[in-house]
Short mmCIF file of C-alpha atoms and ligand atoms in Angstrom, two decimals:
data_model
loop_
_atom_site.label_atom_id
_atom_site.label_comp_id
_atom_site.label_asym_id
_atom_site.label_seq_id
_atom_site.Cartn_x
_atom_site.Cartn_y
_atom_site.Cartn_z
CA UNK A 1184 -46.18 25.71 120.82
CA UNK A 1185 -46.26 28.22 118.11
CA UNK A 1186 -46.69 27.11 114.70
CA UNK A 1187 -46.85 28.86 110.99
CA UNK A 1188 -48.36 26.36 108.21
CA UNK A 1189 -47.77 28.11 105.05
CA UNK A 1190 -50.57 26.86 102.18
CA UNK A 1191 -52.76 26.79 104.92
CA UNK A 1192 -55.71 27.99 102.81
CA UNK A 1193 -55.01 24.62 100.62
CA UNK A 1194 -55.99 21.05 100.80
CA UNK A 1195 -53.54 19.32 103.25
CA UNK A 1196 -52.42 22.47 104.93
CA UNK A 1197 -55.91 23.14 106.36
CA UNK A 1198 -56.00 19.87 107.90
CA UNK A 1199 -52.22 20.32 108.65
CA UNK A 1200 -53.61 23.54 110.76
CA UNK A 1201 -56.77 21.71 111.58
CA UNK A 1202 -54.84 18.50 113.46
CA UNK A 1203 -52.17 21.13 115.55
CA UNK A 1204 -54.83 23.50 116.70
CA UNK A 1205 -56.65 20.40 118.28
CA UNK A 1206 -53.44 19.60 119.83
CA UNK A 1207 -53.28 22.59 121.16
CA UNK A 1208 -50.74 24.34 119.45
CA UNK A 1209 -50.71 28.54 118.38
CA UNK A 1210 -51.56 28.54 114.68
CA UNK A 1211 -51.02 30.77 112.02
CA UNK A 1212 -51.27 30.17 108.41
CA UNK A 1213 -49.53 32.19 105.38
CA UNK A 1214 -51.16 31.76 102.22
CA UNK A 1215 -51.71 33.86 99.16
CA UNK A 1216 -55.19 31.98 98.01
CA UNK A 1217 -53.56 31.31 94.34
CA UNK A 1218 -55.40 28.04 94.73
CA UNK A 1219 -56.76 27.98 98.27
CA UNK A 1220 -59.89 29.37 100.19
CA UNK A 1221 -60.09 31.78 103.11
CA UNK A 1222 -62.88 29.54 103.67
CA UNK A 1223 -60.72 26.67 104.47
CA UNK A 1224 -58.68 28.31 107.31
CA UNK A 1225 -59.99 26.83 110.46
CA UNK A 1226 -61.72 29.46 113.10
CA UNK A 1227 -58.97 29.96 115.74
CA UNK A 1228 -55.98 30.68 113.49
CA UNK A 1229 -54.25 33.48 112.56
CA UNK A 1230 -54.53 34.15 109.09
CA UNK A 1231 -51.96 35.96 107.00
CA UNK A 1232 -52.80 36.93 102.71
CA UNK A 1233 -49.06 36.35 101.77
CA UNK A 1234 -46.76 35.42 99.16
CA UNK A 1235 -44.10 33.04 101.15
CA UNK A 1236 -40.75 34.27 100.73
CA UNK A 1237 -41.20 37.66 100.35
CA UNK A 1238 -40.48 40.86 102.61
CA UNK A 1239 -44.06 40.36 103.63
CA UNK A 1240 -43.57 37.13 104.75
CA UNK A 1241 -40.17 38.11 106.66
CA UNK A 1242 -41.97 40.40 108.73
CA UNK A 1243 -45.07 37.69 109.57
CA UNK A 1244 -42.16 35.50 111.17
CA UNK A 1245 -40.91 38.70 112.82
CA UNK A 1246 -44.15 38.86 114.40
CA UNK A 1247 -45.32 35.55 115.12
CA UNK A 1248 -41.67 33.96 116.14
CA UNK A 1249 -43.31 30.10 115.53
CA UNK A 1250 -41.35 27.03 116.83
CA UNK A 1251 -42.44 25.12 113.82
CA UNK A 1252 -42.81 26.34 110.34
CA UNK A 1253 -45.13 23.62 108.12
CA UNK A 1254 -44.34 24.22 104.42
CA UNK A 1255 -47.61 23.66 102.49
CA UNK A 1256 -47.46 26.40 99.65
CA UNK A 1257 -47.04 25.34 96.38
CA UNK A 1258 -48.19 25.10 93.10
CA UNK A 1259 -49.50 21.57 93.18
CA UNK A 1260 -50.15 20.23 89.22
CA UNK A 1261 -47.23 18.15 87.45
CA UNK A 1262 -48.90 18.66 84.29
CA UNK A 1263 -48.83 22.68 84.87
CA UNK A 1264 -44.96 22.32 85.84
CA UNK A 1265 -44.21 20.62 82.43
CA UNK A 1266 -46.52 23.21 80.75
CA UNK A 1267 -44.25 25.85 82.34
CA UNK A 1268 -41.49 24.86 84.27
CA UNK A 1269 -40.26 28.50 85.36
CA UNK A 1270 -43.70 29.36 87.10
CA UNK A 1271 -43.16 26.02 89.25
CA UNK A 1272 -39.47 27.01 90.23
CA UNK A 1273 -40.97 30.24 91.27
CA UNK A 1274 -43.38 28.82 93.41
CA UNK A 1275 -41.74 25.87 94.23
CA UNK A 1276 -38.38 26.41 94.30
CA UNK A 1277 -37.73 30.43 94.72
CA UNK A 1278 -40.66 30.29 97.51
CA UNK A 1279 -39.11 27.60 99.16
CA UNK A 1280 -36.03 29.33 99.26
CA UNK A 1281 -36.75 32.45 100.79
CA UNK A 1282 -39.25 30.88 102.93
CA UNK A 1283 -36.22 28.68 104.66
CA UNK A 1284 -34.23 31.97 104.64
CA UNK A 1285 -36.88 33.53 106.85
CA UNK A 1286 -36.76 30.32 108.99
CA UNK A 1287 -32.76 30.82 109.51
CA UNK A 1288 -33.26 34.54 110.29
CA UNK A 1289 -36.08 33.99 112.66
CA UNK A 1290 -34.68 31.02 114.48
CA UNK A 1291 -37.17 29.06 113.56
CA UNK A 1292 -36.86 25.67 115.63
CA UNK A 1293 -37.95 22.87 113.03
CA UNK A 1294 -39.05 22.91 109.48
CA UNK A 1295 -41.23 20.67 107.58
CA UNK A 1296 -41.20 20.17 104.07
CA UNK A 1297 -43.80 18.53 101.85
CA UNK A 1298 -42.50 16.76 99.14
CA UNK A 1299 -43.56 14.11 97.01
CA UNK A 1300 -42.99 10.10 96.90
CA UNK A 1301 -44.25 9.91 93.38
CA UNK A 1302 -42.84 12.53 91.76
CA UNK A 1303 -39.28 12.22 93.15
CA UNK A 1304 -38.83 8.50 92.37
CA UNK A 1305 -40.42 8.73 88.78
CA UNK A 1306 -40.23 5.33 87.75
CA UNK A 1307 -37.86 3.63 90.31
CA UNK A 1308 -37.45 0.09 89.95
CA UNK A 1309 -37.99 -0.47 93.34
CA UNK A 1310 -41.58 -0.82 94.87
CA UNK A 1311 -42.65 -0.35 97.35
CA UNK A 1312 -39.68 2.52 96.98
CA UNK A 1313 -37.76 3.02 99.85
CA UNK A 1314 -36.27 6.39 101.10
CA UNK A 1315 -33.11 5.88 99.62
CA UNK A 1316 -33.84 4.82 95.75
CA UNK A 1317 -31.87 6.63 93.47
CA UNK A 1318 -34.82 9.60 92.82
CA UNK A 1319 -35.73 9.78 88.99
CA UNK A 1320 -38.02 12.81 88.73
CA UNK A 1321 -40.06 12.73 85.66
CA UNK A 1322 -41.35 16.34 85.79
CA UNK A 1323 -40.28 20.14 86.84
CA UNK A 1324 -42.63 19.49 89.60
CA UNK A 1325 -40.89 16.44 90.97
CA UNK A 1326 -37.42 18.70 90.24
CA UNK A 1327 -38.02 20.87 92.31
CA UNK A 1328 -39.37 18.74 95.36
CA UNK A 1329 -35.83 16.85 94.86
CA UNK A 1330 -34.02 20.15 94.55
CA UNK A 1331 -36.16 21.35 97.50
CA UNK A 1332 -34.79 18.34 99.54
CA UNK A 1333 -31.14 19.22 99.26
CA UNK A 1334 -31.76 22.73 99.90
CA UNK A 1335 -33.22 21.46 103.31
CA UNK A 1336 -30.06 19.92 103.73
CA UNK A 1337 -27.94 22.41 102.76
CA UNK A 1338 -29.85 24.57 105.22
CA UNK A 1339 -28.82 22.03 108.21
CA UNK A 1340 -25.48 21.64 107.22
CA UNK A 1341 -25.20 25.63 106.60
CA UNK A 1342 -27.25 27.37 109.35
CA UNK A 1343 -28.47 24.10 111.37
CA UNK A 1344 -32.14 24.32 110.49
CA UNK A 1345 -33.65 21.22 111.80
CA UNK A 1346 -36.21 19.57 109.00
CA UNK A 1347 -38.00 17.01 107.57
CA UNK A 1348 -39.33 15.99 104.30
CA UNK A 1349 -42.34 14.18 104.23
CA UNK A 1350 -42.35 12.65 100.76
CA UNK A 1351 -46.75 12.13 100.71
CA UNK A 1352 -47.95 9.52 98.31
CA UNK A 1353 -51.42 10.75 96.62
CA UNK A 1354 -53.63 12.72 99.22
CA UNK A 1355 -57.03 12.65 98.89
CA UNK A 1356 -59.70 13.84 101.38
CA UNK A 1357 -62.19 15.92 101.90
CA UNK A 1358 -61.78 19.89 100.92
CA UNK A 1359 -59.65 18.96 97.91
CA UNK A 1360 -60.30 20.23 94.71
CA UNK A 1361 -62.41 18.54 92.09
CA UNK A 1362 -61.41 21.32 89.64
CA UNK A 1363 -57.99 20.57 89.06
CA UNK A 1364 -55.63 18.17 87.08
CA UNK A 1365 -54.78 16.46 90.93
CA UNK A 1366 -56.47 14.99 92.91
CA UNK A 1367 -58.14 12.34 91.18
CA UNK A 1368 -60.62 10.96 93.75
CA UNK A 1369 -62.27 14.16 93.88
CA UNK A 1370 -62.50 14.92 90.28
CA UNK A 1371 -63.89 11.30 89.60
CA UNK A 1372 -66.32 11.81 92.74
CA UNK A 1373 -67.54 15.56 91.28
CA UNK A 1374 -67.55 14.15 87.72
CA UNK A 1375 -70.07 11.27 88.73
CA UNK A 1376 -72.08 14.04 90.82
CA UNK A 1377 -72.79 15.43 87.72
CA UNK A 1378 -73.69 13.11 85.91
CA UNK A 1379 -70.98 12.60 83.55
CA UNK A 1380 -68.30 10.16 82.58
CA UNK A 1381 -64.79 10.55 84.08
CA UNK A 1382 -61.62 9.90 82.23
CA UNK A 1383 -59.32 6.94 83.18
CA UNK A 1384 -55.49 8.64 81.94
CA UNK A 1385 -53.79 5.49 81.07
CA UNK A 1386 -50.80 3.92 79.19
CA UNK A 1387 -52.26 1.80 76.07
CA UNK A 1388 -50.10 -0.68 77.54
CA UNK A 1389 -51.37 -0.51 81.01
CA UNK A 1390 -55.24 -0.43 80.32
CA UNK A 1391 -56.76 -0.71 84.24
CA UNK A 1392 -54.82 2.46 84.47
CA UNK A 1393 -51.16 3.79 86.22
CA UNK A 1394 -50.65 2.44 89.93
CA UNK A 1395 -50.82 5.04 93.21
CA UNK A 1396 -50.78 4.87 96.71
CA UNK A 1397 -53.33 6.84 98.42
CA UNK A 1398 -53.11 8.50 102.00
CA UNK A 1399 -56.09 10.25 103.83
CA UNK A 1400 -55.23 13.82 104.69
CA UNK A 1401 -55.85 13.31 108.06
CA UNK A 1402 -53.59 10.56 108.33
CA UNK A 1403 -51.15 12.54 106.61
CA UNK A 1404 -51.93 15.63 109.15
CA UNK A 1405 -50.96 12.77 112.01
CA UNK A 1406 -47.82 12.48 110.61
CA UNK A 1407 -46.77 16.11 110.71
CA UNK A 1408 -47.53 16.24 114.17
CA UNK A 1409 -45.49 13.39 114.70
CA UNK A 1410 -42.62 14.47 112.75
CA UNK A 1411 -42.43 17.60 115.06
CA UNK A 1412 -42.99 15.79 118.09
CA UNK A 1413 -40.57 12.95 117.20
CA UNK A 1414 -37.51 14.82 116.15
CA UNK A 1415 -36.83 13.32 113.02
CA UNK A 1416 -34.73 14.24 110.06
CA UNK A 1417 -34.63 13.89 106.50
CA UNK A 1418 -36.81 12.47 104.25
CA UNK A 1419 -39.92 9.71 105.12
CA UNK A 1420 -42.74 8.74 103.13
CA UNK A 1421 -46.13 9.13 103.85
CA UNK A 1422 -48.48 7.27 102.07
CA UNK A 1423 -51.20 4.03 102.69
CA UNK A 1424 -48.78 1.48 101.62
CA UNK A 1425 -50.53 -0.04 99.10
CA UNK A 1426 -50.53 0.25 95.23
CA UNK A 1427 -54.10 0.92 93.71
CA UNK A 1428 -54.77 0.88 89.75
CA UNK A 1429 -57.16 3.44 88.60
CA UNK A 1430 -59.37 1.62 87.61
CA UNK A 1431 -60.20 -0.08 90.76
CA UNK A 1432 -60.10 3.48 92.50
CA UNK A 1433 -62.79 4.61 90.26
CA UNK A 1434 -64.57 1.22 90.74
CA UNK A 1435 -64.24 2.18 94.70
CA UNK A 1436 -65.34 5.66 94.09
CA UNK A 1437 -68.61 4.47 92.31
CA UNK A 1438 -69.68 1.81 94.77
CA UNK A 1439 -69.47 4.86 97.44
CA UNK A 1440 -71.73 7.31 95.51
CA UNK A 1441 -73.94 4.42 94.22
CA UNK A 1442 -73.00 4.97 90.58
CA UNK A 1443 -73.38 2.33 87.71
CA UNK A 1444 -71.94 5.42 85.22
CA UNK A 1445 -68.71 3.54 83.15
CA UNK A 1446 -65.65 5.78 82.88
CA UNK A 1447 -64.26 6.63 79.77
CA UNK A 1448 -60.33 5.92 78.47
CA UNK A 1449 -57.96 8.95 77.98
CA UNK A 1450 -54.52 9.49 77.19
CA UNK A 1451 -51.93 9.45 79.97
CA UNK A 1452 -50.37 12.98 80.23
CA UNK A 1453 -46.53 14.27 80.31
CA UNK A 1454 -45.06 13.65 83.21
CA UNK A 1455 -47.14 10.98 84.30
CA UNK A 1456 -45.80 8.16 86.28
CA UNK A 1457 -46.76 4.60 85.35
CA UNK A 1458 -46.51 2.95 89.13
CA UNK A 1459 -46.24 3.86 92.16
CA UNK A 1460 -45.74 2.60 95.67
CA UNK A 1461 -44.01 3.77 98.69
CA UNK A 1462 -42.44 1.65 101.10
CA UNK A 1463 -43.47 3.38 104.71
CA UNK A 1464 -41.19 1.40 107.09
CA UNK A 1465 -38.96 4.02 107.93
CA UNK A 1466 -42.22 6.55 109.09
CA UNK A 1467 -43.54 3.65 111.01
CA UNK A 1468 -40.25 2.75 112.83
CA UNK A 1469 -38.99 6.55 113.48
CA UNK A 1470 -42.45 8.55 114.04
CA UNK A 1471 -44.23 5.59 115.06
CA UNK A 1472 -46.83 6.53 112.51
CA UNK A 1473 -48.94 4.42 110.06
CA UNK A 1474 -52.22 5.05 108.33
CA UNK A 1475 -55.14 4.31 110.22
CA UNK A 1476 -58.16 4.96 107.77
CA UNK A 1477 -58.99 2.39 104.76
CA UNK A 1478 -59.14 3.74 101.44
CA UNK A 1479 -63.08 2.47 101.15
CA UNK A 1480 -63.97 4.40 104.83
CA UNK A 1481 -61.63 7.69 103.42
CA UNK A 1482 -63.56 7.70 99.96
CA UNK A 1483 -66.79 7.52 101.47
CA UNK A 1484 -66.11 10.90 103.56
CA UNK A 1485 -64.61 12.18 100.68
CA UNK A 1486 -68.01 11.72 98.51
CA UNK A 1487 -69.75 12.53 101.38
CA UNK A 1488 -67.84 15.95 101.73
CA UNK A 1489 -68.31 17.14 98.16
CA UNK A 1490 -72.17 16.42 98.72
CA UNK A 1491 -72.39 18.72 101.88
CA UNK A 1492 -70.66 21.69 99.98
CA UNK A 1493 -72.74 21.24 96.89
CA UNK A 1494 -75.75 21.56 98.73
N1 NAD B 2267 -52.22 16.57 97.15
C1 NAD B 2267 -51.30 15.61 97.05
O1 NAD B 2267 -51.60 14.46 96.76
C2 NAD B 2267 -49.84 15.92 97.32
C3 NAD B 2267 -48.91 14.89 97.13
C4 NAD B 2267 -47.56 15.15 97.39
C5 NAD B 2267 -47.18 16.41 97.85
N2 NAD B 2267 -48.12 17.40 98.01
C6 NAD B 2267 -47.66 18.70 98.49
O2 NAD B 2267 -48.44 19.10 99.61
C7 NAD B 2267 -48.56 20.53 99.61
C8 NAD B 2267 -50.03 20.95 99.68
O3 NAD B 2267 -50.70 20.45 98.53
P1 NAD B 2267 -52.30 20.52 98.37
O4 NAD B 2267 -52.71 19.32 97.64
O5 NAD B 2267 -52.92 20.86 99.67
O6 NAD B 2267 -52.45 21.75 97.37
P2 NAD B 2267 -53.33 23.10 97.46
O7 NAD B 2267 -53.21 23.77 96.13
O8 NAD B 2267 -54.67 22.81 97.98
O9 NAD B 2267 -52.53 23.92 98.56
C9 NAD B 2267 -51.44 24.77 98.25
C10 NAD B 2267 -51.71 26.09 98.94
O10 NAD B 2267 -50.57 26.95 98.72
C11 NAD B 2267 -51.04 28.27 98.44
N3 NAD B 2267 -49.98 28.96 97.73
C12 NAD B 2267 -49.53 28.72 96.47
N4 NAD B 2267 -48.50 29.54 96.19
C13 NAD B 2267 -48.30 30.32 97.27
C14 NAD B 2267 -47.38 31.37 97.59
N5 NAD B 2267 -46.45 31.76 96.72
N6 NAD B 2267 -47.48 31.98 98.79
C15 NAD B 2267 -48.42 31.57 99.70
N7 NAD B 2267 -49.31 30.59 99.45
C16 NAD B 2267 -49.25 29.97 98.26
C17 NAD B 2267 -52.31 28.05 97.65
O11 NAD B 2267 -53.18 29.17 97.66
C18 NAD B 2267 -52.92 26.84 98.37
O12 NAD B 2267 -53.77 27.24 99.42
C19 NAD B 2267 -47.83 21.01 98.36
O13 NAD B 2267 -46.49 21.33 98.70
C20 NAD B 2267 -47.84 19.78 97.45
O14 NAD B 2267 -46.77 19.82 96.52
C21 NAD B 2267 -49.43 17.18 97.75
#
């Protein structure tokens, strides 16, 4: 089946690309590299330098007609959204938009969104937080995921765009970037690779640090499959189920690079949610999906991973 994964260059969306080329599927990715690598595009795709949304991008779906378009392109730091909460909407909100008009005049088949658990819910009261708890977004970023989410509707009800939104919990995995504010597995991983001291962001009243609930990207690249071959609609989270404190992540991290370095404390950051936890009943009854690698066994690639590409 033909497939387009825009962000394809990124994180998740090259093991989104990764996961449906092994399954056989005709791949092409759209990405502009504002934060990806060329480098990350598996060998076998077809690889587009694009902004999504744009006349460039219209004619790319003219072209490759996919089945399936994977939405992966986006600008992926909350703390950069509060910074400047225009930029996101362009990215996040404006590039979503045009890239679900090019869906509509393309007849593209199904559409799959990736939102966020975390930053939709804020703090819900709720945990784990099921699909339908009143969202509380804390940040632009978790805005315009929500924002996102009714568009996707409004697109079904309007033009009858089939789509999901797979709200992720915190990915982590190997290929994701240790230089950015996300992604905090990999920065602790590449801080202790060098030597030096991580951070631990955390609320004075909360000292072992916020809670999140961490996914493996391949886990997460199961579930898109899934959520293409299943059918379903509307939202789902994807996440490992389980609520981790930062602390102990970092404490997990360590004992997989053979560390005895102590982090240090820092100040949480705008936008940041205290807890969270997503409740993934609802992926496990309708896609039939759950994660299948342990947080310990996924860190451990992960280290291992940022040791290959230093070398
Ligand atoms: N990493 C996580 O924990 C997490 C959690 C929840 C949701 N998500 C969502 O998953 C998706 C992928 O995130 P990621 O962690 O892989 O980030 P990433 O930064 O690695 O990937 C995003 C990709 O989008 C590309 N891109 C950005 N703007 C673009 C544009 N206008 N046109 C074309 N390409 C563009 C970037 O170059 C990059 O390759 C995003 O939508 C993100 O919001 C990620």
């Amino acid at each position: 089946m033909k497939t387009l994964i825009t962000g394809g260059a990124g994180f998740i969306g090259s093991h989104v690309a990764e996961a449906f080329l092994a399954a056989g599927h005709d791949v092409a990715v759209v990405d502009n590299l504002r934060s990806g690598s060329a480098d990350h595009v598996p060998r076998g795709v077809r690889f587009y330098v694009a902004d999504v949304g744009g006349p460039e991008f219209s004619a790319i779906l003219a072209k490759e007609q996919p089945y399936l378009v994977s939405h992966h392109a986006a600008q992926v730091s909350v703390p950069a959204s509060v910074r400047d909460p225009q930029l996101d909407a362009r990215i996040n909100l404006l590039g979503l938009l045009g890239t679900l008009q090019g869906c509509v005049e393309h007849d593209v088949g199904r559409f799959v969104f990736a939102s966020s658990g975390g930053a939709i819910y804020g703090e819900a009261d709720r945990r784990p937080t099921t699909e339908d708890t009143p969202p509380l977004p804390l940040s632009p970023y978790g805005i315009h995921k929500l924002a996102g989410e009714h568009y996707l509707e409004f697109y079904r009800r309007e033009h009858g765009l089939r789509s999901v939104a797979l709200r992720y919990g915190n990915v982590y995995g190997p290929r994701q970037d240790p230089h950015g504010e996300a992604g905090v597995i990999a920065i602790f991983a590449e801080r202790l690779l060098r030597g030096e001291r991580p951070a631990i962001f955390a609320y004075p009243d909360q000292p072992a640090g916020m809670t999140r609930d961490y996914v493996y990207v391949e886990d997460v690249a199961r579930a898109n499959l899934r959520a293409l071959q299943s059918g379903a609609e509307g939202p789902l989270n994807i996440s490992g189920g389980s609520p981790v404190h930062t602390g102990d992540l970092f404490d997990l991290v360590r004992a997989a690079y053979g560390s005895d370095l102590a982090a240090r404390p820092g100040p949480a950051r705008p936008g940041d949610v205290r807890e969270s936890w997503l409740d993934i009943t609802r992926a496990s009854d309708v896609l039939g999906w759950r994660p299948e690698v342990p947080l310990a066994e996924g860190i451990a690639r992960t280290v291992r991973d940022l040791r290959s590409r230093r070398r």
